Coordinates of C-alpha atoms and ligand atoms in Angstrom, one line a residue:
X248 CA 171.5 59.0 172.9
X249 CA 173.0 62.5 171.5
X250 CA 171.7 65.9 172.1
X251 CA 170.0 66.2 168.7
X252 CA 167.9 62.9 169.3
X253 CA 167.1 64.1 172.7
X254 CA 165.9 67.4 171.1
X255 CA 163.8 65.4 168.7
X256 CA 162.5 63.2 171.2
X257 CA 161.3 66.4 173.4
X258 CA 159.9 68.3 170.5
X259 CA 157.8 64.8 169.7
X260 CA 156.5 64.8 173.4
X261 CA 155.5 68.5 173.1
X262 CA 153.6 67.8 169.9
X263 CA 151.8 64.8 171.5
X264 CA 151.1 66.8 174.6
X265 CA 149.6 69.7 172.4
X266 CA 147.6 67.4 170.3
X267 CA 146.2 65.8 173.5
X268 CA 145.3 69.2 175.0
X269 CA 143.6 70.2 171.6
X270 CA 141.6 67.0 171.4
X271 CA 140.6 67.3 175.1
X272 CA 139.5 71.1 174.7
X273 CA 137.7 70.4 171.3
X274 CA 136.0 67.2 172.6
X275 CA 133.2 69.1 174.4
X276 CA 132.1 70.5 171.2
X277 CA 132.8 67.4 168.9
X278 CA 129.2 67.4 167.4
X279 CA 128.9 71.0 167.3
X280 CA 128.8 72.5 163.8
X281 CA 131.8 74.9 163.5
X282 CA 132.9 77.2 160.8
X283 CA 135.8 79.7 160.3
X284 CA 134.5 82.8 159.2
X285 CA 137.4 85.1 159.8
X286 CA 137.0 88.8 159.8
X287 CA 139.2 90.9 157.3
X288 CA 140.5 92.6 160.5
X289 CA 141.7 89.4 162.3
X290 CA 145.2 89.6 161.5
X291 CA 145.5 93.1 162.6
X292 CA 144.1 92.8 166.0
X293 CA 146.4 92.5 168.8
X294 CA 147.0 89.4 171.0
X295 CA 145.4 90.0 174.5
X296 CA 148.0 90.2 177.4
X297 CA 145.4 88.4 179.6
X298 CA 142.0 86.9 179.4
X299 CA 139.9 87.3 182.6
X300 CA 136.6 87.2 181.4
X301 CA 134.0 85.8 178.6
X302 CA 131.2 88.4 177.6
X303 CA 128.0 87.3 176.2
X304 CA 126.0 89.4 173.9
X305 CA 122.7 89.1 171.9
X306 CA 122.8 90.3 168.4
X307 CA 119.4 92.3 168.7
X308 CA 118.9 91.7 164.9
X309 CA 118.4 88.7 162.5
X310 CA 121.3 86.1 162.3
X311 CA 122.4 86.5 158.5
X312 CA 122.8 90.4 158.8
X313 CA 124.2 90.1 162.1
X314 CA 127.0 87.6 161.1
X315 CA 127.9 89.9 158.2
X316 CA 128.1 93.2 160.4
X317 CA 130.3 91.1 163.0
X318 CA 132.7 89.9 160.5
X319 CA 133.0 93.2 158.6
X320 CA 133.7 95.2 161.8
X321 CA 135.5 92.1 163.7
X322 CA 133.1 92.9 166.8
X323 CA 133.2 89.2 168.2
X324 CA 135.4 86.3 168.7
X325 CA 132.5 83.9 168.2
X326 CA 129.1 83.9 166.9
X327 CA 126.2 81.3 167.4
X328 CA 123.4 81.1 164.9
X329 CA 119.9 79.9 165.7
X330 CA 120.8 76.3 164.4
X331 CA 123.8 76.2 166.9
X332 CA 126.5 76.7 164.3
X333 CA 129.7 78.4 165.9
X334 CA 131.5 80.7 163.5
X335 CA 134.9 81.9 164.5
X336 CA 135.4 85.7 163.6
X337 CA 138.4 86.9 165.3
X338 CA 140.8 84.4 166.7
X339 CA 140.2 83.7 170.5
X340 CA 143.5 84.9 171.2
X341 CA 143.0 88.5 169.6
X342 CA 141.2 91.5 170.6
X343 CA 137.7 91.7 169.2
X344 CA 135.8 95.0 169.6
X345 CA 132.7 93.8 171.2
X346 CA 132.3 95.5 174.6
X347 CA 132.6 99.2 173.4
X348 CA 132.6 101.7 176.3
X349 CA 132.8 99.4 179.3
X350 CA 133.8 98.8 182.7
X351 CA 134.1 96.2 185.3
X352 CA 135.5 96.4 189.0
X353 CA 137.3 99.8 187.7
X354 CA 138.9 98.2 184.9
X355 CA 137.9 99.8 181.4
X356 CA 138.0 98.7 177.8
X357 CA 137.1 95.1 178.5
X358 CA 137.7 94.1 175.1
X359 CA 141.5 93.8 176.0
X360 CA 140.9 91.2 178.7
X361 CA 137.7 89.3 177.5
X362 CA 136.6 87.0 174.7
X363 CA 133.3 88.1 173.0
X364 CA 130.5 85.8 172.1
X365 CA 127.5 87.0 170.0
X366 CA 124.3 84.9 170.3
X367 CA 121.9 85.4 167.4
X368 CA 118.7 86.6 169.3
X369 CA 117.3 89.3 171.5
X370 CA 118.1 90.3 175.2
X371 CA 114.6 89.2 176.2
X372 CA 114.3 86.0 174.0
X373 CA 115.3 82.4 175.0
X374 CA 118.0 80.7 173.1
X375 CA 117.2 77.8 170.6
X376 CA 117.9 74.2 172.0
X377 CA 121.0 73.8 169.5
X378 CA 122.2 77.4 170.6
X379 CA 122.1 76.1 174.4
X380 CA 124.1 73.0 173.4
X381 CA 126.7 74.8 171.4
X382 CA 127.3 77.8 173.6
X383 CA 127.6 75.2 176.7
X384 CA 130.3 73.5 174.8
X385 CA 132.1 76.5 173.6
X386 CA 132.1 78.0 177.2
X387 CA 133.2 75.1 178.7
X388 CA 136.2 74.7 176.3
X389 CA 137.1 78.4 176.7
X390 CA 136.7 78.5 180.5
X391 CA 139.0 75.5 180.7
X392 CA 141.6 76.9 178.3
X393 CA 141.8 80.3 180.0
X394 CA 140.6 79.3 183.7
X395 CA 137.8 81.4 183.8
X396 CA 135.3 80.8 186.6
X397 CA 131.7 81.0 186.1
X398 CA 131.3 84.1 187.9
X399 CA 133.4 85.8 185.4
X400 CA 131.2 84.7 182.4
X401 CA 129.4 88.3 182.4
X402 CA 126.8 89.9 180.1
X403 CA 127.4 92.8 178.0
X404 CA 124.7 94.7 179.7
X405 CA 126.6 94.2 182.9
X406 CA 129.9 95.8 181.7
X407 CA 128.6 98.5 179.2
X408 CA 128.4 101.9 180.5
X409 CA 127.2 105.1 179.1
X410 CA 128.7 108.7 179.2
X411 CA 126.6 111.3 180.8
X412 CA 123.9 112.6 178.4
X413 CA 120.9 114.7 178.4
X414 CA 119.0 112.1 180.6
X415 CA 121.8 111.4 183.0
X416 CA 124.0 113.7 184.5
X417 CA 126.6 111.1 185.4
X418 CA 128.4 107.9 183.7
X419 CA 125.9 105.4 184.3
X420 CA 125.1 101.7 183.9
X421 CA 122.4 100.8 181.5
X422 CA 123.7 101.7 178.2
X423 CA 122.7 98.5 176.7
X424 CA 120.5 95.5 177.6
X425 CA 122.6 93.3 175.3
X426 CA 122.7 89.6 176.6
X427 CA 120.4 90.5 179.7
X428 CA 119.0 86.9 179.6
X429 CA 122.5 85.4 180.3
X430 CA 122.0 86.8 183.9
X431 CA 119.1 84.8 184.4
X432 CA 119.8 81.8 186.7
X433 CA 117.8 79.4 184.9
X434 CA 119.6 80.2 181.5
X435 CA 123.0 79.9 183.2
X436 CA 122.2 76.7 184.8
X437 CA 121.5 75.3 181.0
X438 CA 124.8 76.5 180.1
X439 CA 126.8 74.9 183.0
X440 CA 127.2 78.2 184.9
X441 CA 126.6 77.8 188.7
X442 CA 127.6 81.3 189.8
X443 CA 127.4 84.7 188.8
X444 CA 127.8 88.2 190.1
X445 CA 125.4 89.3 192.8
X446 CA 125.9 92.9 192.5
X447 CA 127.3 95.7 190.3
X448 CA 131.0 96.4 191.5
X449 CA 131.2 99.7 189.8
X450 CA 127.9 101.2 191.0
X451 CA 128.6 99.9 194.7
X452 CA 131.9 101.8 194.3
X453 CA 130.3 104.8 193.2
X454 CA 132.2 104.9 189.8
X455 CA 128.9 104.6 188.1
X456 CA 125.2 105.4 188.7
X457 CA 122.3 103.3 187.9
X458 CA 120.8 104.5 184.4
X459 CA 118.4 101.6 184.1
X460 CA 116.7 100.3 187.2
X461 CA 114.8 97.6 185.7
X462 CA 118.0 96.3 184.0
X463 CA 119.8 96.5 187.3
X464 CA 117.0 94.5 188.9
X465 CA 117.1 91.8 186.0
X466 CA 120.9 91.5 186.3
X467 CA 121.3 91.2 190.0
X468 CA 118.2 89.7 191.5
X469 CA 118.2 86.0 191.4
X470 CA 114.4 85.7 191.7
X471 CA 113.5 87.9 189.1
X472 CA 116.2 86.5 186.6
X473 CA 114.4 83.4 187.0
X474 CA 111.3 84.6 185.8
X475 CA 112.8 85.2 182.3
X476 CA 113.6 81.8 181.6
X477 CA 111.4 79.6 183.7
X478 CA 108.6 79.9 181.5
X479 CA 110.2 78.4 178.8
X480 CA 113.4 76.6 178.3
X481 CA 113.2 75.1 175.0
X482 CA 112.5 71.4 174.7
X483 CA 115.3 69.2 174.2
X484 CA 116.1 68.7 170.7
X485 CA 113.2 66.7 169.0
X486 CA 114.1 67.4 165.2
X487 CA 110.7 69.0 164.3
X488 CA 110.6 71.3 167.5
X489 CA 114.2 72.4 167.4
X490 CA 113.7 73.7 163.8
X491 CA 110.4 75.5 164.8
X492 CA 110.8 79.3 165.8
X493 CA 111.5 79.4 169.4
X494 CA 108.6 81.0 171.4
X495 CA 109.8 84.4 172.8
X496 CA 110.0 84.7 176.4
X497 CA 109.2 88.1 176.9
X498 CA 108.0 89.5 180.3
X499 CA 105.6 92.1 180.1
X500 CA 107.8 94.9 181.6
X501 CA 110.6 94.0 179.0
X502 CA 108.0 93.7 176.3
X503 CA 106.9 97.4 176.7
X504 CA 110.5 98.6 177.6
X505 CA 112.0 98.4 173.9
X506 CA 110.5 96.8 170.9
X507 CA 112.2 94.3 168.4
X508 CA 114.0 96.5 165.9
X509 CA 111.9 97.3 162.9
X510 CA 108.8 97.7 165.0
X511 CA 107.8 101.2 166.2
X512 CA 107.2 102.3 169.8
X513 CA 105.6 105.3 170.9
X514 CA 107.1 108.3 173.1
X515 CA 104.6 109.2 175.8
X516 CA 104.5 111.8 178.6
X517 CA 106.4 109.0 180.6
X518 CA 108.5 107.5 178.3
X519 CA 111.6 109.4 176.6
X520 CA 113.5 108.6 173.5
X521 CA 116.1 107.3 175.9
X522 CA 113.7 105.0 177.5
X523 CA 112.7 103.7 174.1
X524 CA 116.0 103.7 172.1
X525 CA 118.7 103.8 174.7
X526 CA 122.1 104.6 173.2
X527 CA 120.6 104.4 169.7
X528 CA 118.5 107.4 170.7
X529 CA 120.7 109.9 168.3
X530 CA 122.0 107.3 165.8
X531 CA 121.3 108.3 162.0
X532 CA 119.6 104.9 161.6
X533 CA 116.9 105.6 164.3
X534 CA 114.0 107.2 162.8
X535 CA 111.3 109.2 164.5
X536 CA 108.0 109.3 162.9
X537 CA 106.1 112.5 164.3
X538 CA 102.4 112.5 164.6
X539 CA 102.1 114.7 161.8
X540 CA 103.5 112.2 159.6
X541 CA 106.9 114.0 159.3
X542 CA 110.0 111.7 159.8
X543 CA 113.5 112.7 161.2
X544 CA 116.5 110.5 161.9
X545 CA 118.1 110.4 165.3
X546 CA 121.1 112.7 164.2
X547 CA 118.7 115.2 162.9
X548 CA 116.7 116.1 166.1
X549 CA 117.9 119.2 167.9
X550 CA 115.1 119.7 170.6
X551 CA 114.8 116.7 172.7
X552 CA 112.2 118.2 174.8
X553 CA 109.9 119.1 172.1
X554 CA 109.2 115.6 170.9
X555 CA 105.4 115.3 170.9
X556 CA 103.7 112.4 172.7
X557 CA 102.7 109.8 170.2
X558 CA 105.9 110.1 168.2
X559 CA 106.9 106.5 166.9
X560 CA 110.6 105.5 167.3
X561 CA 111.8 102.9 164.8
X562 CA 115.1 101.2 165.7
X563 CA 117.5 99.9 163.0
X564 CA 117.7 96.3 162.5
X565 CA 121.0 95.7 163.9
X566 CA 123.0 97.6 166.6
X567 CA 126.8 98.3 166.3
X568 CA 128.8 97.7 169.4
X569 CA 130.9 100.9 168.7
X570 CA 128.6 103.0 166.9
X571 CA 128.1 105.5 169.7
X572 CA 131.7 106.7 170.0
X573 CA 131.9 109.9 167.7
X574 CA 132.9 113.4 168.2
X575 CA 129.7 115.2 169.8
X576 CA 128.8 118.7 168.8
X577 CA 127.2 121.6 170.8
X578 CA 123.8 122.4 169.2
X579 CA 123.5 119.0 168.0
X580 CA 123.8 116.6 171.0
X581 CA 122.8 119.3 173.4
X582 CA 122.6 123.3 173.5
X583 CA 125.3 123.5 176.2
X584 CA 128.5 121.6 177.3
X585 CA 126.4 120.8 180.4
X586 CA 123.8 119.0 178.3
X587 CA 126.2 117.1 176.3
X588 CA 128.6 116.0 179.1
X589 CA 126.5 116.2 182.3
X590 CA 128.7 116.6 185.6
X591 CA 131.7 115.6 183.6
X592 CA 131.4 118.8 181.5
X593 CA 134.3 120.7 183.4
X594 CA 136.6 117.6 184.1
X595 CA 139.8 116.5 182.6
X596 CA 137.8 113.5 180.8
X597 CA 136.0 116.0 178.4
X598 CA 137.8 117.2 175.6
X599 CA 136.8 120.5 173.5
X600 CA 137.8 121.2 170.2
X601 CA 137.3 125.0 170.0
X602 CA 136.4 126.8 166.9
X603 CA 139.7 128.9 167.2
X604 CA 141.7 125.8 166.8
X605 CA 142.7 125.1 170.5
X606 CA 142.1 122.0 172.3
X607 CA 141.2 122.0 176.0
X608 CA 139.9 119.8 178.7
X609 CA 137.0 120.8 180.8
X610 CA 139.4 121.4 183.8
X611 CA 141.3 123.7 181.6
X612 CA 138.5 126.2 180.7
X613 CA 136.9 128.9 182.7
X614 CA 133.4 128.6 183.9
X615 CA 132.3 131.5 181.7
X616 CA 134.0 130.1 178.5
X617 CA 132.4 126.7 179.2
X618 CA 129.0 128.3 179.3
X619 CA 129.4 130.2 176.2
X620 CA 130.8 127.8 173.9
X621 CA 129.3 128.2 170.4
X622 CA 127.3 125.9 168.3
X623 CA 129.5 123.4 166.4
X624 CA 132.2 123.2 169.2
X625 CA 133.4 119.6 169.1
X626 CA 133.6 117.2 172.2
X627 CA 134.7 113.9 173.4
X628 CA 133.3 112.7 176.8
X629 CA 135.2 110.3 178.9
X630 CA 138.5 110.4 176.9
X631 CA 142.3 111.0 177.6
X632 CA 144.5 113.3 175.8
X633 CA 147.4 111.3 174.6
X634 CA 149.3 114.0 173.1
X635 CA 151.2 114.6 169.8
X636 CA 152.7 112.2 167.3
X637 CA 156.3 112.8 166.9
X638 CA 159.3 111.3 164.9
X639 CA 160.1 109.1 168.0
X640 CA 156.5 108.7 169.3
X641 CA 154.1 106.7 166.9
X642 CA 150.4 106.1 167.5
X643 CA 151.2 102.8 169.1
X644 CA 153.4 104.4 171.5
X645 CA 150.7 106.9 172.7
X646 CA 147.8 104.6 173.4
X647 CA 149.1 100.9 172.6
X648 CA 146.7 98.6 171.1
X649 CA 143.9 101.2 170.9
X650 CA 145.6 103.1 168.2
X651 CA 143.4 101.6 165.3
X652 CA 140.2 101.3 167.5
X653 CA 137.1 103.3 166.0
X654 CA 136.7 104.8 169.5
X655 CA 140.3 106.5 169.3
X656 CA 140.4 110.0 167.5
X657 CA 143.1 111.8 165.7
X658 CA 143.2 115.6 164.9
X659 CA 145.4 116.3 162.2
X660 CA 147.6 119.8 162.2
X661 CA 144.9 120.9 159.4
X662 CA 142.2 120.5 162.1
X663 CA 140.4 117.7 160.3
X664 CA 139.8 114.6 162.7
X665 CA 139.6 111.0 161.8
X666 CA 139.0 107.8 163.9
X667 CA 141.5 105.0 164.5
X668 CA 139.5 102.9 162.1
X669 CA 140.1 105.6 159.4
X670 CA 143.8 106.5 159.7
X671 CA 147.0 104.6 158.2
X672 CA 149.6 104.3 160.6
X673 CA 152.4 105.6 158.3
X674 CA 150.3 108.4 157.1
X675 CA 149.9 110.2 160.2
X676 CA 151.5 113.7 160.2
X677 CA 153.7 114.7 162.8
X678 CA 152.0 117.1 165.3
X679 CA 148.7 115.0 165.0
X680 CA 147.0 114.8 168.6
X681 CA 145.6 111.7 169.9
X682 CA 142.7 111.0 172.0
X683 CA 141.5 107.7 173.3
X684 CA 138.6 106.4 175.6
X685 CA 139.8 105.6 179.0
Ligands
ZN289 ZN1 126.6 93.4 172.8

């Protein structure tokens, strides 16, 4: 047998092995409806260097619009609709932008080490029976392929964290309740998951504070998490029932904490805009209807302390996983640097775009200057300064795979600022400064 034949034989064996592997992997979801629905961003997304976690999301919006948005923005690897159909949106090997500002065990930017699965539904609402079947099969396949333990199947609400804002002085857990029900042990059991995190590692280590005690309790107390699902796991598929609208499982405390999108909820003396809208509170798509009938969008409100009780808050139908990252401005997002960036206002993690053109971190500015920053001064909170683009140092050299993320910002020599989603790599002028979330 000559070398060429050996080579052919070996190649054939490899092919057979690969085919067997694929067959085994897909067997779990042999009867699960599956559609390739690639995002236009799929091919430009980098391949992950390692895959340590699976992160589960709820869309917090109706299925058709959610799928469209996830595909347009490349915000998930997979999407599971109410009928159990799985859509592949970003190749499982590639980075999907699903976790936004995130941290777990001190590691940030969880997109780079995780697969994101979006399930059509709401954080407080049980899955449909077909969703349980399909998601369980998909998890089985992905966990086997990447060697991911049950305890490393996380929820977006576990890993998301918020920068300081007017309600929280420090970086905090509780930016999102997305996927909260996937911390319920009853829900996890139905998905074949027998282990889960029992505490928040970043809060325990002091890296973050708790910004949402209710969420923290739901995520890490086994008994209370059972309450979410015990009522109500959907009956196993009988054809008439599985098509019926699932009965929402809404514990009273959750039901009053945040309304389904499109429905208003009132601000009271004890319930702030943050309590109602979370990180959507200052979005242009969040509407405030005041008692006198006037209406304002979240990005138009200046004085958050003066919102009268009885104001109704209406949250847009579908959240974006990355929408909260934008240049903040004094006078819009808070009247002072301390109001915008909390305890991080004077640290190296807060970047100031001064009106005279200088760019400085909070650590570089004197206290007097920080206290007297004029309106419209731009700020980025929780960011690293990457330095300038040069002939030998392109965007990728500065911040790696984050170079074209919507959360990365470029300040051009003419003073204008664009996000990574807007820039064209070959059109970035030399001398442009790069800032990325860290
Ligand atoms: Zn999410």
